[in-house]
């Protein structure tokens, strides 16, 4: 179209904050302005959008799982710290969109996906540990109550014997 690349996607005077939706086929999509559905450009945009969306969703799910465990009192700071690498990968993948090569976005997103999935797995492990601790607490309380009941019964028995 003879326009500079940045103006083509980001417009000229009406500055719009870029979002991942620029790559979508929805009303916010910019790629469909020049690339008809089914063309190589449209397929590339769809692939890049899918990679970004998948990484964002996986990162959000991991963050939510870790937050639940943190709110339950479990230590999750290491996993949360590691999850920051997924945010960095998302930022890199978003920047790599400017190469207009789906492979570049996929490569950047792949590392972040691995980090986010690891964080989700860690959240699941922490959840299992929390459940184990909770069950252990109930067992401990039950044993303590049984010991107290046994002591009470023994004291009553001793009092009865002493009264005779």
mmCIF file with all atom_site columns, C-alpha atoms in Angstrom:
data_model
loop_
_atom_site.group_PDB
_atom_site.id
_atom_site.type_symbol
_atom_site.label_atom_id
_atom_site.label_alt_id
_atom_site.label_comp_id
_atom_site.label_asym_id
_atom_site.label_entity_id
_atom_site.label_seq_id
_atom_site.pdbx_PDB_ins_code
_atom_site.Cartn_x
_atom_site.Cartn_y
_atom_site.Cartn_z
_atom_site.occupancy
_atom_site.B_iso_or_equiv
_atom_site.pdbx_formal_charge
_atom_site.auth_seq_id
_atom_site.auth_comp_id
_atom_site.auth_asym_id
_atom_site.auth_atom_id
_atom_site.pdbx_PDB_model_num
ATOM 1   C CA . UNK A 1 1   ? 0.000   0.000   0.000  1.00 0.00 ? 1   UNK A CA 1
ATOM 2   C CA . UNK A 1 2   ? 3.044   2.262   0.018  1.00 0.00 ? 2   UNK A CA 1
ATOM 3   C CA . UNK A 1 3   ? 2.710   3.139   3.696  1.00 0.00 ? 3   UNK A CA 1
ATOM 4   C CA . UNK A 1 4   ? 5.460   2.832   6.284  1.00 0.00 ? 4   UNK A CA 1
ATOM 5   C CA . UNK A 1 5   ? 5.095   -0.438  8.212  1.00 0.00 ? 5   UNK A CA 1
ATOM 6   C CA . UNK A 1 6   ? 4.378   1.173   11.569 1.00 0.00 ? 6   UNK A CA 1
ATOM 7   C CA . UNK A 1 7   ? 1.643   3.406   10.118 1.00 0.00 ? 7   UNK A CA 1
ATOM 8   C CA . UNK A 1 8   ? 0.037   0.451   8.373  1.00 0.00 ? 8   UNK A CA 1
ATOM 9   C CA . UNK A 1 9   ? -0.648  -1.388  11.625 1.00 0.00 ? 9   UNK A CA 1
ATOM 10  C CA . UNK A 1 10  ? -0.576  1.341   14.275 1.00 0.00 ? 10  UNK A CA 1
ATOM 11  C CA . UNK A 1 11  ? -2.197  4.139   12.260 1.00 0.00 ? 11  UNK A CA 1
ATOM 12  C CA . UNK A 1 12  ? -0.807  7.617   11.883 1.00 0.00 ? 12  UNK A CA 1
ATOM 13  C CA . UNK A 1 13  ? -2.514  10.333  13.900 1.00 0.00 ? 13  UNK A CA 1
ATOM 14  C CA . UNK A 1 14  ? -4.996  8.404   15.985 1.00 0.00 ? 14  UNK A CA 1
ATOM 15  C CA . UNK A 1 15  ? -2.563  6.731   18.377 1.00 0.00 ? 15  UNK A CA 1
ATOM 16  C CA . UNK A 1 16  ? -4.066  3.477   19.599 1.00 0.00 ? 16  UNK A CA 1
ATOM 17  C CA . UNK A 1 17  ? -2.535  1.398   22.367 1.00 0.00 ? 17  UNK A CA 1
ATOM 18  C CA . UNK A 1 18  ? -1.527  -1.856  20.682 1.00 0.00 ? 18  UNK A CA 1
ATOM 19  C CA . UNK A 1 19  ? -3.023  -5.083  21.967 1.00 0.00 ? 19  UNK A CA 1
ATOM 20  C CA . UNK A 1 20  ? -2.784  -8.718  20.974 1.00 0.00 ? 20  UNK A CA 1
ATOM 21  C CA . UNK A 1 21  ? -6.207  -8.245  19.382 1.00 0.00 ? 21  UNK A CA 1
ATOM 22  C CA . UNK A 1 22  ? -4.502  -6.334  16.540 1.00 0.00 ? 22  UNK A CA 1
ATOM 23  C CA . UNK A 1 23  ? -3.684  -9.796  15.165 1.00 0.00 ? 23  UNK A CA 1
ATOM 24  C CA . UNK A 1 24  ? -7.209  -11.150 15.567 1.00 0.00 ? 24  UNK A CA 1
ATOM 25  C CA . UNK A 1 25  ? -9.974  -11.319 13.010 1.00 0.00 ? 25  UNK A CA 1
ATOM 26  C CA . UNK A 1 26  ? -12.256 -9.340  15.351 1.00 0.00 ? 26  UNK A CA 1
ATOM 27  C CA . UNK A 1 27  ? -13.164 -5.671  15.060 1.00 0.00 ? 27  UNK A CA 1
ATOM 28  C CA . UNK A 1 28  ? -9.869  -4.647  16.712 1.00 0.00 ? 28  UNK A CA 1
ATOM 29  C CA . UNK A 1 29  ? -7.879  -6.698  14.211 1.00 0.00 ? 29  UNK A CA 1
ATOM 30  C CA . UNK A 1 30  ? -5.563  -4.765  11.938 1.00 0.00 ? 30  UNK A CA 1
ATOM 31  C CA . UNK A 1 31  ? -4.147  -7.549  9.785  1.00 0.00 ? 31  UNK A CA 1
ATOM 32  C CA . UNK A 1 32  ? -7.479  -8.252  8.101  1.00 0.00 ? 32  UNK A CA 1
ATOM 33  C CA . UNK A 1 33  ? -7.405  -4.711  6.672  1.00 0.00 ? 33  UNK A CA 1
ATOM 34  C CA . UNK A 1 34  ? -4.759  -5.865  4.186  1.00 0.00 ? 34  UNK A CA 1
ATOM 35  C CA . UNK A 1 35  ? -4.834  -9.673  4.360  1.00 0.00 ? 35  UNK A CA 1
ATOM 36  C CA . UNK A 1 36  ? -7.964  -11.508 3.272  1.00 0.00 ? 36  UNK A CA 1
ATOM 37  C CA . UNK A 1 37  ? -9.004  -14.620 5.177  1.00 0.00 ? 37  UNK A CA 1
ATOM 38  C CA . UNK A 1 38  ? -7.128  -17.699 4.017  1.00 0.00 ? 38  UNK A CA 1
ATOM 39  C CA . UNK A 1 39  ? -4.130  -15.819 2.662  1.00 0.00 ? 39  UNK A CA 1
ATOM 40  C CA . UNK A 1 40  ? -0.614  -16.424 3.961  1.00 0.00 ? 40  UNK A CA 1
ATOM 41  C CA . UNK A 1 41  ? -0.643  -13.103 5.843  1.00 0.00 ? 41  UNK A CA 1
ATOM 42  C CA . UNK A 1 42  ? -3.956  -13.897 7.518  1.00 0.00 ? 42  UNK A CA 1
ATOM 43  C CA . UNK A 1 43  ? -2.757  -17.363 8.528  1.00 0.00 ? 43  UNK A CA 1
ATOM 44  C CA . UNK A 1 44  ? 0.468   -15.876 9.924  1.00 0.00 ? 44  UNK A CA 1
ATOM 45  C CA . UNK A 1 45  ? -1.489  -13.319 11.965 1.00 0.00 ? 45  UNK A CA 1
ATOM 46  C CA . UNK A 1 46  ? -3.818  -16.027 13.274 1.00 0.00 ? 46  UNK A CA 1
ATOM 47  C CA . UNK A 1 47  ? -0.877  -18.225 14.282 1.00 0.00 ? 47  UNK A CA 1
ATOM 48  C CA . UNK A 1 48  ? 0.856   -15.374 16.090 1.00 0.00 ? 48  UNK A CA 1
ATOM 49  C CA . UNK A 1 49  ? -2.373  -14.349 17.818 1.00 0.00 ? 49  UNK A CA 1
ATOM 50  C CA . UNK A 1 50  ? -2.984  -17.954 18.936 1.00 0.00 ? 50  UNK A CA 1
ATOM 51  C CA . UNK A 1 51  ? 0.538   -18.216 20.392 1.00 0.00 ? 51  UNK A CA 1
ATOM 52  C CA . UNK A 1 52  ? 0.195   -14.929 22.282 1.00 0.00 ? 52  UNK A CA 1
ATOM 53  C CA . UNK A 1 53  ? -3.258  -15.830 23.559 1.00 0.00 ? 53  UNK A CA 1
ATOM 54  C CA . UNK A 1 54  ? -2.154  -19.304 24.670 1.00 0.00 ? 54  UNK A CA 1
ATOM 55  C CA . UNK A 1 55  ? 0.814   -17.887 26.579 1.00 0.00 ? 55  UNK A CA 1
ATOM 56  C CA . UNK A 1 56  ? -1.307  -15.151 28.189 1.00 0.00 ? 56  UNK A CA 1
ATOM 57  C CA . UNK A 1 57  ? -3.989  -17.650 29.260 1.00 0.00 ? 57  UNK A CA 1
ATOM 58  C CA . UNK A 1 58  ? -1.473  -20.146 30.632 1.00 0.00 ? 58  UNK A CA 1
ATOM 59  C CA . UNK A 1 59  ? 0.367   -17.408 32.544 1.00 0.00 ? 59  UNK A CA 1
ATOM 60  C CA . UNK A 1 60  ? -2.888  -16.063 33.988 1.00 0.00 ? 60  UNK A CA 1
ATOM 61  C CA . UNK A 1 61  ? -3.977  -19.565 35.025 1.00 0.00 ? 61  UNK A CA 1
ATOM 62  C CA . UNK A 1 62  ? -0.638  -20.216 36.731 1.00 0.00 ? 62  UNK A CA 1
ATOM 63  C CA . UNK A 1 63  ? -0.753  -16.856 38.491 1.00 0.00 ? 63  UNK A CA 1
ATOM 64  C CA . UNK A 1 64  ? -4.317  -17.508 39.715 1.00 0.00 ? 64  UNK A CA 1
ATOM 65  C CA . UNK A 1 65  ? -3.397  -20.984 40.999 1.00 0.00 ? 65  UNK A CA 1
ATOM 66  C CA . UNK A 1 66  ? -0.384  -19.607 42.848 1.00 0.00 ? 66  UNK A CA 1
ATOM 67  C CA . UNK A 1 67  ? -2.477  -16.775 44.285 1.00 0.00 ? 67  UNK A CA 1
ATOM 68  C CA . UNK A 1 68  ? -5.023  -19.275 45.663 1.00 0.00 ? 68  UNK A CA 1
ATOM 69  C CA . UNK A 1 69  ? -2.266  -21.206 47.389 1.00 0.00 ? 69  UNK A CA 1
ATOM 70  C CA . UNK A 1 70  ? -0.677  -18.033 48.712 1.00 0.00 ? 70  UNK A CA 1
ATOM 71  C CA . UNK A 1 71  ? -4.007  -16.879 50.125 1.00 0.00 ? 71  UNK A CA 1
ATOM 72  C CA . UNK A 1 72  ? -4.284  -20.267 51.835 1.00 0.00 ? 72  UNK A CA 1
ATOM 73  C CA . UNK A 1 73  ? -1.004  -19.545 53.585 1.00 0.00 ? 73  UNK A CA 1
ATOM 74  C CA . UNK A 1 74  ? 1.348   -21.616 51.468 1.00 0.00 ? 74  UNK A CA 1
ATOM 75  C CA . UNK A 1 75  ? 4.806   -20.446 50.394 1.00 0.00 ? 75  UNK A CA 1
ATOM 76  C CA . UNK A 1 76  ? 4.741   -19.725 46.664 1.00 0.00 ? 76  UNK A CA 1
ATOM 77  C CA . UNK A 1 77  ? 7.241   -16.879 46.279 1.00 0.00 ? 77  UNK A CA 1
ATOM 78  C CA . UNK A 1 78  ? 9.787   -18.937 44.331 1.00 0.00 ? 78  UNK A CA 1
ATOM 79  C CA . UNK A 1 79  ? 7.191   -20.086 41.802 1.00 0.00 ? 79  UNK A CA 1
ATOM 80  C CA . UNK A 1 80  ? 5.833   -16.538 41.490 1.00 0.00 ? 80  UNK A CA 1
ATOM 81  C CA . UNK A 1 81  ? 9.370   -15.258 40.917 1.00 0.00 ? 81  UNK A CA 1
ATOM 82  C CA . UNK A 1 82  ? 9.946   -17.897 38.234 1.00 0.00 ? 82  UNK A CA 1
ATOM 83  C CA . UNK A 1 83  ? 6.614   -17.025 36.601 1.00 0.00 ? 83  UNK A CA 1
ATOM 84  C CA . UNK A 1 84  ? 7.968   -13.557 35.863 1.00 0.00 ? 84  UNK A CA 1
ATOM 85  C CA . UNK A 1 85  ? 10.020  -15.219 33.102 1.00 0.00 ? 85  UNK A CA 1
ATOM 86  C CA . UNK A 1 86  ? 6.739   -16.113 31.371 1.00 0.00 ? 86  UNK A CA 1
ATOM 87  C CA . UNK A 1 87  ? 5.782   -12.428 31.439 1.00 0.00 ? 87  UNK A CA 1
ATOM 88  C CA . UNK A 1 88  ? 9.158   -11.603 29.911 1.00 0.00 ? 88  UNK A CA 1
ATOM 89  C CA . UNK A 1 89  ? 8.604   -14.223 27.211 1.00 0.00 ? 89  UNK A CA 1
ATOM 90  C CA . UNK A 1 90  ? 5.200   -12.700 26.441 1.00 0.00 ? 90  UNK A CA 1
ATOM 91  C CA . UNK A 1 91  ? 6.765   -9.269  26.083 1.00 0.00 ? 91  UNK A CA 1
ATOM 92  C CA . UNK A 1 92  ? 9.421   -10.700 23.763 1.00 0.00 ? 92  UNK A CA 1
ATOM 93  C CA . UNK A 1 93  ? 6.827   -12.603 21.729 1.00 0.00 ? 93  UNK A CA 1
ATOM 94  C CA . UNK A 1 94  ? 4.778   -9.414  21.346 1.00 0.00 ? 94  UNK A CA 1
ATOM 95  C CA . UNK A 1 95  ? 7.872   -7.567  20.128 1.00 0.00 ? 95  UNK A CA 1
ATOM 96  C CA . UNK A 1 96  ? 8.701   -10.439 17.760 1.00 0.00 ? 96  UNK A CA 1
ATOM 97  C CA . UNK A 1 97  ? 5.359   -9.883  16.022 1.00 0.00 ? 97  UNK A CA 1
ATOM 98  C CA . UNK A 1 98  ? 7.181   -7.061  14.220 1.00 0.00 ? 98  UNK A CA 1
ATOM 99  C CA . UNK A 1 99  ? 9.290   -9.636  12.352 1.00 0.00 ? 99  UNK A CA 1
ATOM 100 C CA . UNK A 1 100 ? 6.046   -10.837 10.742 1.00 0.00 ? 100 UNK A CA 1
ATOM 101 C CA . UNK A 1 101 ? 7.319   -14.391 11.169 1.00 0.00 ? 101 UNK A CA 1
ATOM 102 C CA . UNK A 1 102 ? 5.043   -16.734 13.124 1.00 0.00 ? 102 UNK A CA 1
ATOM 103 C CA . UNK A 1 103 ? 8.040   -18.923 13.943 1.00 0.00 ? 103 UNK A CA 1
ATOM 104 C CA . UNK A 1 104 ? 9.746   -16.073 15.847 1.00 0.00 ? 104 UNK A CA 1
ATOM 105 C CA . UNK A 1 105 ? 6.635   -15.505 17.965 1.00 0.00 ? 105 UNK A CA 1
ATOM 106 C CA . UNK A 1 106 ? 6.189   -19.231 18.516 1.00 0.00 ? 106 UNK A CA 1
ATOM 107 C CA . UNK A 1 107 ? 9.798   -19.617 19.683 1.00 0.00 ? 107 UNK A CA 1
ATOM 108 C CA . UNK A 1 108 ? 9.496   -16.745 22.149 1.00 0.00 ? 108 UNK A CA 1
ATOM 109 C CA . UNK A 1 109 ? 6.137   -18.008 23.401 1.00 0.00 ? 109 UNK A CA 1
ATOM 110 C CA . UNK A 1 110 ? 7.328   -21.616 23.758 1.00 0.00 ? 110 UNK A CA 1
ATOM 111 C CA . UNK A 1 111 ? 9.799   -20.757 26.499 1.00 0.00 ? 111 UNK A CA 1
ATOM 112 C CA . UNK A 1 112 ? 7.160   -18.788 28.371 1.00 0.00 ? 112 UNK A CA 1
ATOM 113 C CA . UNK A 1 113 ? 4.650   -21.606 28.023 1.00 0.00 ? 113 UNK A CA 1
ATOM 114 C CA . UNK A 1 114 ? 7.116   -24.018 29.569 1.00 0.00 ? 114 UNK A CA 1
ATOM 115 C CA . UNK A 1 115 ? 7.671   -21.645 32.500 1.00 0.00 ? 115 UNK A CA 1
ATOM 116 C CA . UNK A 1 116 ? 3.936   -21.042 32.985 1.00 0.00 ? 116 UNK A CA 1
ATOM 117 C CA . UNK A 1 117 ? 3.147   -24.760 32.841 1.00 0.00 ? 117 UNK A CA 1
ATOM 118 C CA . UNK A 1 118 ? 5.912   -25.464 35.338 1.00 0.00 ? 118 UNK A CA 1
ATOM 119 C CA . UNK A 1 119 ? 4.449   -22.808 37.639 1.00 0.00 ? 119 UNK A CA 1
ATOM 120 C CA . UNK A 1 120 ? 0.988   -24.396 37.318 1.00 0.00 ? 120 UNK A CA 1
ATOM 121 C CA . UNK A 1 121 ? 2.447   -27.787 38.115 1.00 0.00 ? 121 UNK A CA 1
ATOM 122 C CA . UNK A 1 122 ? 4.180   -26.292 41.147 1.00 0.00 ? 122 UNK A CA 1
ATOM 123 C CA . UNK A 1 123 ? 0.887   -24.737 42.256 1.00 0.00 ? 123 UNK A CA 1
ATOM 124 C CA . UNK A 1 124 ? -0.760  -28.161 41.945 1.00 0.00 ? 124 UNK A CA 1
ATOM 125 C CA . UNK A 1 125 ? 2.049   -29.739 43.983 1.00 0.00 ? 125 UNK A CA 1
ATOM 126 C CA . UNK A 1 126 ? 1.675   -27.049 46.642 1.00 0.00 ? 126 UNK A CA 1
ATOM 127 C CA . UNK A 1 127 ? -2.083  -27.643 46.679 1.00 0.00 ? 127 UNK A CA 1
ATOM 128 C CA . UNK A 1 128 ? -1.549  -31.369 47.242 1.00 0.00 ? 128 UNK A CA 1
ATOM 129 C CA . UNK A 1 129 ? 0.874   -30.558 50.050 1.00 0.00 ? 129 UNK A CA 1
ATOM 130 C CA . UNK A 1 130 ? -1.688  -28.214 51.620 1.00 0.00 ? 130 UNK A CA 1
ATOM 131 C CA . UNK A 1 131 ? -4.363  -30.904 51.443 1.00 0.00 ? 131 UNK A CA 1
ATOM 132 C CA . UNK A 1 132 ? -1.956  -33.433 52.972 1.00 0.00 ? 132 UNK A CA 1
ATOM 133 C CA . UNK A 1 133 ? -1.198  -31.023 55.794 1.00 0.00 ? 133 UNK A CA 1
ATOM 134 C CA . UNK A 1 134 ? -4.883  -30.372 56.351 1.00 0.00 ? 134 UNK A CA 1
ATOM 135 C CA . UNK A 1 135 ? -5.640  -34.085 56.574 1.00 0.00 ? 135 UNK A CA 1
ATOM 136 C CA . UNK A 1 136 ? -2.642  -34.523 58.849 1.00 0.00 ? 136 UNK A CA 1
ATOM 137 C CA . UNK A 1 137 ? -3.993  -31.781 61.093 1.00 0.00 ? 137 UNK A CA 1
ATOM 138 C CA . UNK A 1 138 ? -7.348  -33.535 61.373 1.00 0.00 ? 138 UNK A CA 1
ATOM 139 C CA . UNK A 1 139 ? -5.647  -36.837 62.171 1.00 0.00 ? 139 UNK A CA 1
ATOM 140 C CA . UNK A 1 140 ? -3.471  -35.124 64.789 1.00 0.00 ? 140 UNK A CA 1
ATOM 141 C CA . UNK A 1 141 ? -6.477  -33.427 66.377 1.00 0.00 ? 141 UNK A CA 1
ATOM 142 C CA . UNK A 1 142 ? -8.360  -36.725 66.425 1.00 0.00 ? 142 UNK A CA 1
ATOM 143 C CA . UNK A 1 143 ? -5.416  -38.478 68.104 1.00 0.00 ? 143 UNK A CA 1
ATOM 144 C CA . UNK A 1 144 ? -5.074  -35.694 70.679 1.00 0.00 ? 144 UNK A CA 1
ATOM 145 C CA . UNK A 1 145 ? -8.799  -35.835 71.442 1.00 0.00 ? 145 UNK A CA 1
ATOM 146 C CA . UNK A 1 146 ? -8.602  -39.620 71.757 1.00 0.00 ? 146 UNK A CA 1
ATOM 147 C CA . UNK A 1 147 ? -5.650  -39.241 74.173 1.00 0.00 ? 147 UNK A CA 1
ATOM 148 C CA . UNK A 1 148 ? -7.571  -36.658 76.224 1.00 0.00 ? 148 UNK A CA 1
ATOM 149 C CA . UNK A 1 149 ? -10.632 -38.906 76.315 1.00 0.00 ? 149 UNK A CA 1
ATOM 150 C CA . UNK A 1 150 ? -8.441  -41.813 77.415 1.00 0.00 ? 150 UNK A CA 1
ATOM 151 C CA . UNK A 1 151 ? -6.921  -39.707 80.199 1.00 0.00 ? 151 UNK A CA 1
ATOM 152 C CA . UNK A 1 152 ? -10.341 -38.528 81.367 1.00 0.00 ? 152 UNK A CA 1
ATOM 153 C CA . UNK A 1 153 ? -11.592 -42.114 81.476 1.00 0.00 ? 153 UNK A CA 1
ATOM 154 C CA . UNK A 1 154 ? -8.459  -43.259 83.301 1.00 0.00 ? 154 UNK A CA 1
ATOM 155 C CA . UNK A 1 155 ? -8.797  -40.452 85.881 1.00 0.00 ? 155 UNK A CA 1
ATOM 156 C CA . UNK A 1 156 ? -12.463 -41.374 86.483 1.00 0.00 ? 156 UNK A CA 1
ATOM 157 C CA . UNK A 1 157 ? -11.485 -45.008 86.854 1.00 0.00 ? 157 UNK A CA 1
ATOM 158 C CA . UNK A 1 158 ? -8.777  -44.085 89.374 1.00 0.00 ? 158 UNK A CA 1
ATOM 159 C CA . UNK A 1 159 ? -11.217 -41.859 91.278 1.00 0.00 ? 159 UNK A CA 1
ATOM 160 C CA . UNK A 1 160 ? -13.740 -44.702 91.440 1.00 0.00 ? 160 UNK A CA 1
ATOM 161 C CA . UNK A 1 161 ? -11.128 -47.125 92.710 1.00 0.00 ? 161 UNK A CA 1
ATOM 162 C CA . UNK A 1 162 ? -9.936  -44.574 95.257 1.00 0.00 ? 162 UNK A CA 1
ATOM 163 C CA . UNK A 1 163 ? -13.512 -44.037 96.495 1.00 0.00 ? 163 UNK A CA 1
ATOM 164 C CA . UNK A 1 164 ? -13.947 -47.778 97.129 1.00 0.00 ? 164 UNK A CA 1
#
